[in-house]
Coordinates of C-alpha atoms and ligand atoms in Angstrom, one line a residue:
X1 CA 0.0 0.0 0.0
X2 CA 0.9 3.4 -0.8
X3 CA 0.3 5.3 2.3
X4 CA 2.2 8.6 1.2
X5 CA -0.3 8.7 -1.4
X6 CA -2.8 8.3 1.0
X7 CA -1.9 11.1 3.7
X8 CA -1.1 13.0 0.2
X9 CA -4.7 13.0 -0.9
X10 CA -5.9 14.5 2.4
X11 CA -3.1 17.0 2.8
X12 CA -3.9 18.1 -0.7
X13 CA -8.0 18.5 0.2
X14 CA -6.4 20.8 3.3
X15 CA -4.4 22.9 0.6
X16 CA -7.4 23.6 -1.5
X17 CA -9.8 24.8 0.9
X18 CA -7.2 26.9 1.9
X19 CA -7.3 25.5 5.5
X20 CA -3.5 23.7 5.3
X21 CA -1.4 25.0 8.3
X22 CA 2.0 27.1 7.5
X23 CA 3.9 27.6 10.7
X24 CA 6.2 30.9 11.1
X25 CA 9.7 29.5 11.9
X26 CA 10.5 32.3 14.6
X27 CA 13.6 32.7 17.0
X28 CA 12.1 34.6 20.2
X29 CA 14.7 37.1 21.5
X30 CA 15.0 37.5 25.2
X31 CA 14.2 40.8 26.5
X32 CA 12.6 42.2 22.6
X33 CA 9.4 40.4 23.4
X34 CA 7.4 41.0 20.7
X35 CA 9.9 41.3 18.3
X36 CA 11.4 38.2 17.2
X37 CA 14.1 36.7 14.0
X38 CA 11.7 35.1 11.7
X39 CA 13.1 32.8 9.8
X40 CA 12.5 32.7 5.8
X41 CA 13.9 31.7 2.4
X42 CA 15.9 34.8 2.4
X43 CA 17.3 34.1 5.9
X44 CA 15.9 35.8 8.9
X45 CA 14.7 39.2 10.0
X46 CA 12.8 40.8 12.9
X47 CA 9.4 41.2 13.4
X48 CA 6.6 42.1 15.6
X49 CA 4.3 39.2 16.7
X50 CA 0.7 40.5 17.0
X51 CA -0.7 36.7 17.8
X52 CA 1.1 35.6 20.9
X53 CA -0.5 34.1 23.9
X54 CA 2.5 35.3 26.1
X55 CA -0.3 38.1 26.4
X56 CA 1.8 39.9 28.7
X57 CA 5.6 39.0 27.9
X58 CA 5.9 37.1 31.4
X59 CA 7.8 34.2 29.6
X60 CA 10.8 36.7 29.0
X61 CA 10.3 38.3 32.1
X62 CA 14.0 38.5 34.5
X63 CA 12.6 37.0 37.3
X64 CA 11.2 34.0 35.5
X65 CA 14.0 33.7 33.3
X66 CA 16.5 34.0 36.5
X67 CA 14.7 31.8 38.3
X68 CA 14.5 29.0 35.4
X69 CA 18.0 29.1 35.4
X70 CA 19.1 28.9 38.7
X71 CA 16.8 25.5 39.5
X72 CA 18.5 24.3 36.5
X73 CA 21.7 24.9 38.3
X74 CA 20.1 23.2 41.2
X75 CA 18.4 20.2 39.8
X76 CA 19.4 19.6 36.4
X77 CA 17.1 19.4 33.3
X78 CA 14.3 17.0 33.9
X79 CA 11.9 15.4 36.5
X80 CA 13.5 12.2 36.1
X81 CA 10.8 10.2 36.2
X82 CA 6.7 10.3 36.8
X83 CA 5.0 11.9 39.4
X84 CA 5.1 8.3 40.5
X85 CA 8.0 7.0 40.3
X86 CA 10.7 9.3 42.0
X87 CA 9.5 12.0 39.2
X88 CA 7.8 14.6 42.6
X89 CA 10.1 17.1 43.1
X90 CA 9.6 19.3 45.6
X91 CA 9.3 22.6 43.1
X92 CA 5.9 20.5 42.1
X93 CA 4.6 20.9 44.8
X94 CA 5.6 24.3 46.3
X95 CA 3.8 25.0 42.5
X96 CA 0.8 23.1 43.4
X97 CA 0.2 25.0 46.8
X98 CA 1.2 28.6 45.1
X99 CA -2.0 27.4 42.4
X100 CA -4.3 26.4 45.1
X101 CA -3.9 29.6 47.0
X102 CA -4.4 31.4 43.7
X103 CA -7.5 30.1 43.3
X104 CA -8.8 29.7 47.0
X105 CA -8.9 26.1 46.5
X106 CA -7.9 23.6 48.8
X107 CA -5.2 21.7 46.8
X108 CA -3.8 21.6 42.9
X109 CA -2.7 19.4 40.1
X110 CA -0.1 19.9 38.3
X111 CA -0.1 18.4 34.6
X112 CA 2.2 18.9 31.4
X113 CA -0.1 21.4 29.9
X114 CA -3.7 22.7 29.6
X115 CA -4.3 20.6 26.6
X116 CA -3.8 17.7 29.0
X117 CA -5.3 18.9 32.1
X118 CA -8.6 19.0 30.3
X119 CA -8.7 15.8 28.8
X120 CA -7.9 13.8 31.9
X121 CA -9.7 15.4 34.3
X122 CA -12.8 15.6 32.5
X123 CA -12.4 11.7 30.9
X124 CA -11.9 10.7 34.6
X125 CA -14.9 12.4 36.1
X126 CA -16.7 10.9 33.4
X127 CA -15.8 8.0 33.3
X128 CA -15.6 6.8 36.8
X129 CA -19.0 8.9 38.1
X130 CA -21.4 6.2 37.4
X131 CA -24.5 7.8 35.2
X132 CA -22.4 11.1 35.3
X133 CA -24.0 13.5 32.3
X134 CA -21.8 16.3 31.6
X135 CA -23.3 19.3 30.0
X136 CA -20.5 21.0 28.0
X137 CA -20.7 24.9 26.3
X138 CA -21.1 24.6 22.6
X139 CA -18.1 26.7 21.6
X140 CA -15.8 24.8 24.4
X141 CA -12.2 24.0 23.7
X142 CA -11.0 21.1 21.7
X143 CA -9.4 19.5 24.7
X144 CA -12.5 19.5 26.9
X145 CA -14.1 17.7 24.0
X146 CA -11.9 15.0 23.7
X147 CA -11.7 14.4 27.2
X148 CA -15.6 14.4 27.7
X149 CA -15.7 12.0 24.5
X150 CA -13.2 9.8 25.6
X151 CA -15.0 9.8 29.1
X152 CA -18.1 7.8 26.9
X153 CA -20.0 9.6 29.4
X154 CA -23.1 11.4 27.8
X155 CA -22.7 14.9 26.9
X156 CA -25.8 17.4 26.5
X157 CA -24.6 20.4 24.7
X158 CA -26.1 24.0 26.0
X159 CA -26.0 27.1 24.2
X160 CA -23.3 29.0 24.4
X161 CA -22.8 31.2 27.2
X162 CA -26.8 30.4 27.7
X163 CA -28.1 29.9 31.4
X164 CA -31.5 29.6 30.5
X165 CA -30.8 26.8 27.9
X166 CA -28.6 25.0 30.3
X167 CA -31.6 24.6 32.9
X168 CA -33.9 23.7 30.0
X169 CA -30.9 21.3 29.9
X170 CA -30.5 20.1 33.4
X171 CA -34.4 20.4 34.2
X172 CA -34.9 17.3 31.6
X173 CA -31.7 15.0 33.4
X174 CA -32.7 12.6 36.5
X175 CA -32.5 14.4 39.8
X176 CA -30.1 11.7 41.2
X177 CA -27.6 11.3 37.9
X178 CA -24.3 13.6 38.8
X179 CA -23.8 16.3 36.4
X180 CA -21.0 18.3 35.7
X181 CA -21.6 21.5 34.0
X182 CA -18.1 22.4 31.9
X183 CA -17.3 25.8 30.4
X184 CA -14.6 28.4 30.1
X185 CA -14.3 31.9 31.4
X186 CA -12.5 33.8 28.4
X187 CA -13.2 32.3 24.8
X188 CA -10.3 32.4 23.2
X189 CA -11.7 32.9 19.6
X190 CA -14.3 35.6 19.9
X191 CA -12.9 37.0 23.0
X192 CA -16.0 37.1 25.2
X193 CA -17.1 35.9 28.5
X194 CA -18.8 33.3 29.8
X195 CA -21.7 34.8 32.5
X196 CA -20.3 32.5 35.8
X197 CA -22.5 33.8 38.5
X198 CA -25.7 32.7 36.8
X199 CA -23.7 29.5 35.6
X200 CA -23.6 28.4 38.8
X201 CA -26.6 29.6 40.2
X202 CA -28.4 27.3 37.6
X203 CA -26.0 24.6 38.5
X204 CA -26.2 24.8 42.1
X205 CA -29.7 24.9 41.5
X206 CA -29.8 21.6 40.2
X207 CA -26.8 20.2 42.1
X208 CA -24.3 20.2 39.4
X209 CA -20.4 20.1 39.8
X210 CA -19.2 23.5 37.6
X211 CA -15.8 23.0 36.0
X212 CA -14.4 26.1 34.5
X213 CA -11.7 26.5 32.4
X214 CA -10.1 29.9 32.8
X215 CA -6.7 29.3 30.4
X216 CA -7.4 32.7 29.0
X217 CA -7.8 34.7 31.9
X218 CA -5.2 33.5 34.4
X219 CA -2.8 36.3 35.2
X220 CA -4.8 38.3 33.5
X221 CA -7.9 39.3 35.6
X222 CA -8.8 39.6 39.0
X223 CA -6.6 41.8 41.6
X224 CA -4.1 38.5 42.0
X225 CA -4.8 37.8 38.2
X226 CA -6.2 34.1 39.0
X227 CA -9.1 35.3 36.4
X228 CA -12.6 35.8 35.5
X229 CA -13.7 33.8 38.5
X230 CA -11.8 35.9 40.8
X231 CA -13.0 39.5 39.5
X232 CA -16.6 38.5 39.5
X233 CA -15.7 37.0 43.4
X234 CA -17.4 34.0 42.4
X235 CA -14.2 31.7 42.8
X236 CA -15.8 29.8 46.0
X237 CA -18.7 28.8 43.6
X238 CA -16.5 27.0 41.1
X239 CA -15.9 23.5 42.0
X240 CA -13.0 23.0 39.3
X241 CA -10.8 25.7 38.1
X242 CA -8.3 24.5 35.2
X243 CA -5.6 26.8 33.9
X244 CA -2.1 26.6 32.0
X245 CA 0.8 28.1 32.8
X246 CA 1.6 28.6 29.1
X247 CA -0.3 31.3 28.1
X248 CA -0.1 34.5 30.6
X249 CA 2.4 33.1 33.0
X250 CA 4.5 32.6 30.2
X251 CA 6.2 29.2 30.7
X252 CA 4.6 25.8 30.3
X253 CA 2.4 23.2 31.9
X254 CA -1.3 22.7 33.1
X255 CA -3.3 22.5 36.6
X256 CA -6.5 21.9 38.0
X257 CA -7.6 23.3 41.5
X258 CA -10.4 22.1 43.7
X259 CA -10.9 20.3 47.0
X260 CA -8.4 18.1 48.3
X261 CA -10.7 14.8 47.7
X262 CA -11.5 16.1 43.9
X263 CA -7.6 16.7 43.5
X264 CA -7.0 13.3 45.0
X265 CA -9.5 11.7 43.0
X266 CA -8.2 12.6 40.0
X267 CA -4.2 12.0 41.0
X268 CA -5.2 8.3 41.8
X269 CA -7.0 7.6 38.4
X270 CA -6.3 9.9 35.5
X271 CA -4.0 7.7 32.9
X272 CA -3.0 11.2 31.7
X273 CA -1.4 12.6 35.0
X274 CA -0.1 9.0 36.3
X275 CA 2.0 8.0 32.9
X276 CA 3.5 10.4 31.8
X277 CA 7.0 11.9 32.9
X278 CA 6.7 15.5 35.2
X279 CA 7.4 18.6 34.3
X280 CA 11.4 20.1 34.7
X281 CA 11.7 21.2 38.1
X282 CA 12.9 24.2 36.4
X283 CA 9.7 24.8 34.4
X284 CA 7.4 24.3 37.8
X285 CA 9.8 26.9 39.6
X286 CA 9.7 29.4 37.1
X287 CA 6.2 29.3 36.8
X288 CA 5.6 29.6 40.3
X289 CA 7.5 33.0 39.9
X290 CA 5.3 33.8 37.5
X291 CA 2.7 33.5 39.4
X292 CA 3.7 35.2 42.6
X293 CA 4.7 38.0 40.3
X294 CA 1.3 38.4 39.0
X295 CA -0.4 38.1 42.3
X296 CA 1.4 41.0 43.5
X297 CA 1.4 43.2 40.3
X298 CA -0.9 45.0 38.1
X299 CA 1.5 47.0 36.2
X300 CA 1.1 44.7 33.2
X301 CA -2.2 43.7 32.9
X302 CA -2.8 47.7 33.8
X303 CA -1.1 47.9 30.7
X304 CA -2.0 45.7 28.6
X305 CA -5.5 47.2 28.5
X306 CA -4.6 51.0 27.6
X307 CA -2.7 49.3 24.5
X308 CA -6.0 47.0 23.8
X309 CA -8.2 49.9 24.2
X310 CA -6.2 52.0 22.1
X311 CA -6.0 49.7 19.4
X312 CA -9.6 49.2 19.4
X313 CA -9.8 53.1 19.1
X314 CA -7.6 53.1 16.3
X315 CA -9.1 50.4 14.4
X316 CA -12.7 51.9 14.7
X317 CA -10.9 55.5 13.6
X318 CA -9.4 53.7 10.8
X319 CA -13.1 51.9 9.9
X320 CA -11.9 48.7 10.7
X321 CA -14.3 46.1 11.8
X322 CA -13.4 44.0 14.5
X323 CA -15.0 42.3 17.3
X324 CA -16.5 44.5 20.2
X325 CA -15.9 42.3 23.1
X326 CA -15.2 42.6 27.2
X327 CA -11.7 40.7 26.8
X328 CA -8.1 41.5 25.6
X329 CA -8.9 39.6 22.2
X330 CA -9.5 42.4 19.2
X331 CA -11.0 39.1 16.3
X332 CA -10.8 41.2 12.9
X333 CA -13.2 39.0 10.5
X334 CA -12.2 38.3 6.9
X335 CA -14.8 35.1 6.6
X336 CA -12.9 33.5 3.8
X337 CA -9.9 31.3 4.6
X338 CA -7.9 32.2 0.9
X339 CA -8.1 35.7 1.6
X340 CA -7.4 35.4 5.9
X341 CA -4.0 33.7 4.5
X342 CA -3.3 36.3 1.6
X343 CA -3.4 39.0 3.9
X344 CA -1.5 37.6 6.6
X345 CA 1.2 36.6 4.0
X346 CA 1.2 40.4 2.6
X347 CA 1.5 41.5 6.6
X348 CA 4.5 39.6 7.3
X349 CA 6.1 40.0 3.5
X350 CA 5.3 43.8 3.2
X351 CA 5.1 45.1 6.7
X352 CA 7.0 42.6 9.2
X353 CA 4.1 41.9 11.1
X354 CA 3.1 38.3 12.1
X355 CA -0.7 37.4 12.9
X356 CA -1.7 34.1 11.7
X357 CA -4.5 33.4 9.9
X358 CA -7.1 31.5 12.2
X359 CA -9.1 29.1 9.8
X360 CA -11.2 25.9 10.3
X361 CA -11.6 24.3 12.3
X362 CA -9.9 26.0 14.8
X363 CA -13.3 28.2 13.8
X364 CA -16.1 27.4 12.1
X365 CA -16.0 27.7 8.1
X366 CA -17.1 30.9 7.2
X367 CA -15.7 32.7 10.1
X368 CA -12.2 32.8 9.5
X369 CA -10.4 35.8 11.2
X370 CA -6.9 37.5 12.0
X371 CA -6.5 37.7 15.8
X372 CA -5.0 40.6 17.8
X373 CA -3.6 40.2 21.0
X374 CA -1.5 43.3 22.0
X375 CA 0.8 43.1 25.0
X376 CA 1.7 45.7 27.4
X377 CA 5.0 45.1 25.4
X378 CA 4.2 46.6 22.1
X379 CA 4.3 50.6 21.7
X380 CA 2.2 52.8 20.3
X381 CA 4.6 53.1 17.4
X382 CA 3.5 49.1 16.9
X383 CA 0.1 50.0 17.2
X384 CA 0.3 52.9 14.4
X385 CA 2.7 51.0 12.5
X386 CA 0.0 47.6 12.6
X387 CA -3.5 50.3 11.9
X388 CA -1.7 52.0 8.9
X389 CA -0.4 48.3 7.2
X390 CA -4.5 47.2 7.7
X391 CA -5.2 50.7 6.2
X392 CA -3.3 49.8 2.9
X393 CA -4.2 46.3 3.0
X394 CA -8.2 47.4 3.3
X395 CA -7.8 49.6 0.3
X396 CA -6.0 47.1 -1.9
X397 CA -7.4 43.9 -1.5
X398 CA -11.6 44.8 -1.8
X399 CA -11.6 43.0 1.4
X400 CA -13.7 45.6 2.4
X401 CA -16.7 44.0 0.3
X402 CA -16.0 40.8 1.6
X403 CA -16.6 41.9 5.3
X404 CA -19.4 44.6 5.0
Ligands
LIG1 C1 -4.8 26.7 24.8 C2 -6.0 26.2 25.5 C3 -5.9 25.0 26.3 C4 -4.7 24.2 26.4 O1 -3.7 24.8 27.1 P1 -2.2 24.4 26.8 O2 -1.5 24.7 28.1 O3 -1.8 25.3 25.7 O4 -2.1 23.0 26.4 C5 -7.0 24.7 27.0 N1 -8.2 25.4 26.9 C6 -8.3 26.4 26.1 C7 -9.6 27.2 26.1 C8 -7.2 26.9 25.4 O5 -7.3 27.9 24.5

């Protein structure tokens, strides 16, 4: 059998829709964040990265990058083994207890990212929670929907961001079957919010577990920047916080936080925390710096929302449509995947800047979108520099038409 021609035939499908992933070879310089080398068939050259989820440059931050270094010094690259099997180092779990205080929460769990995280914990609540039904936001995160699949529990989908639908949902389960209701705080995509206090009044209502994925909001909101949760004071409600450390804390790695039974419960039986080797000592230590660093300042999330205010400003000036939304995400909609890729190409090629083109099915078809995520790291020179490139690009490419 030919397989090449086999994977060929689909890759090729990818490439004519338009939806076939190019990834920009960059070299992230320390201390330049967001500038980076990007590397081409010319060689390299810098540019400004407009698509980051280091939302607030805390991965090039001294502090984290001091401190990632010196437990290197200290302990050497890896874990050495699982969590298991001589793998717990004691930089796991000063991490764990710096998470749970985050979040209120009585203990942590550390995993080797988000995308993890999310697929065992939810796979082992449903799976091991006899008649467990867990009712899962529509517009929820690929790893939430693997997990809850591979769980073979059933799933109801709600509405998104819909409490009313949701107790339509839960008013039509058994009273005794445990539910878990599963959503997120900040979706990533559009950029708006889920609405948790009525969340979990419907859920309490009906005795449902909540499980919240706040991956986009950690560091980022609340006075201590443990998210959504936090600034609506609703944390207390929430029986499951997950987060990453990848995103706003700049490093790597997942958590969940809850009660100490609930954290227990899913250290003794996920597959997906139990086999699989920890996280560099290094990596846990840093984060925790991270973390600690955000608890205690605002200065850059202070920041980062002038610059995401102003760019919204300047966008609207410029009569650039984007998505109006509560969150640090500014979506600008080009609803055609040829075009979302032509104009990111021209971006990078013409004016050094680099936002990639966000296609199916990362979104649905029809929806395809560049996506903004300034930083308290880019100046208002990037900002200008980013409206007046759009500007050009709006006149020249009668994309215009395509999103009035
Ligand atoms: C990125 C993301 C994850 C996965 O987090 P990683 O640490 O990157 O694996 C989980 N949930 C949502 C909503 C995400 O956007």
């Amino acid at each position: 059998m030919d397989f090449d021609a086999l994977f060929a035939t689909q890759l090729n499908q990818l490439k004519e829709e338009g939806n076939y992933r190019i990834f920009a070879e960059l070299e992230r310089e320390c201390g330049q964040h967001p500038k980076a080398q990007c590397h081409g068939e010319d060689g390299k050259r810098q540019i400004t990265v407009w698509c980051s989820n280091d939302y607030l440059g805390m991965g090039q931050h001294p502090k984290v990058v001091e401190r990632m270094q010196e437990v290197i010094g200290q302990c050497g690259a890896g874990a050495g083994g699982t969590r298991n099997i001589s793998g717990t180092n004691h930089h796991h779990r000063l991490l764990e207890d710096e998470l749970a205080d985050l979040h209120g929460k009585e203990d942590a769990l550390l995993f080797t990212s988000g995308y993890v995280s999310n697929w065992a914990a939810l796979s082992t609540l449903g799976a091991r929670l006899r008649d467990c039904v867990i009712l899962s936001d529509e517009l929820n995160h690929a790893s939430m929907i693997e997990g809850m699949r591979h769980s073979r529990a059933k799933v109801v989908i709600w509405k998104h961001n819909d409490p009313a639908d949701l107790e339509a949902k839960l008013a039509a389960l058994p009273a005794n079957c445990p539910k878990i209701v599963a959503f997120e705080s900040v979706y990533s995509m559009d950029g708006d919010i889920a609405p948790i206090a009525e969340i979990c009044d419907v859920a309490e209502k009906y005795g449902a577990m909540t499980y919240l994925d706040e991956v986009h909001a950690v560091g980022m909101y609340g006075p201590r920047g443990a998210g959504i949760a936090e600034r609506d004071g609703v944390m207390d409600r929430v029986t499951l916080i997950e987060g990453t450390l990848g995103k706003a804390f700049g490093v790597v790695g997942g958590y969940i936080t809850g009660s100490k039974t609930l954290c227990d419960f899913i250290r003794s039986f996920a597959s997906g925390f139990i086999f699989t080797t920890a996280l560099p000592p290094a990596v846990a230590a840093a984060a925790q710096t991270s973390i600690r660093h955000l608890k205690e300042s605002s200065a850059e999330r202070d920041l980062q929302k002038v610059r995401v205010a102003q760019l919204r400003q300047m966008l609207d000036r410029a009569g650039i449509p984007h998505i109006d939304n509560p969150s640090h995400i500014i979506p600008v909609m080009i609803k055609d995947p040829v075009k979302c890729r032509m104009l990111s190409d021209y971006l990078m090629d013409e004016f050094g800047i680099y936002v990639q083109p966000i296609n199916y099915p990362t979104v649905p078809k029809g929806t395809e979108r560049l996506r903004f995520t300034p930083s308290p790291n880019h100046s208002v020179d990037d900002l200008r520099h980013l409206v007046s490139a759009l500007e050009v690009l709006w006149k020249q490419c009668a994309i215009s038409q395509a999103v009035a």
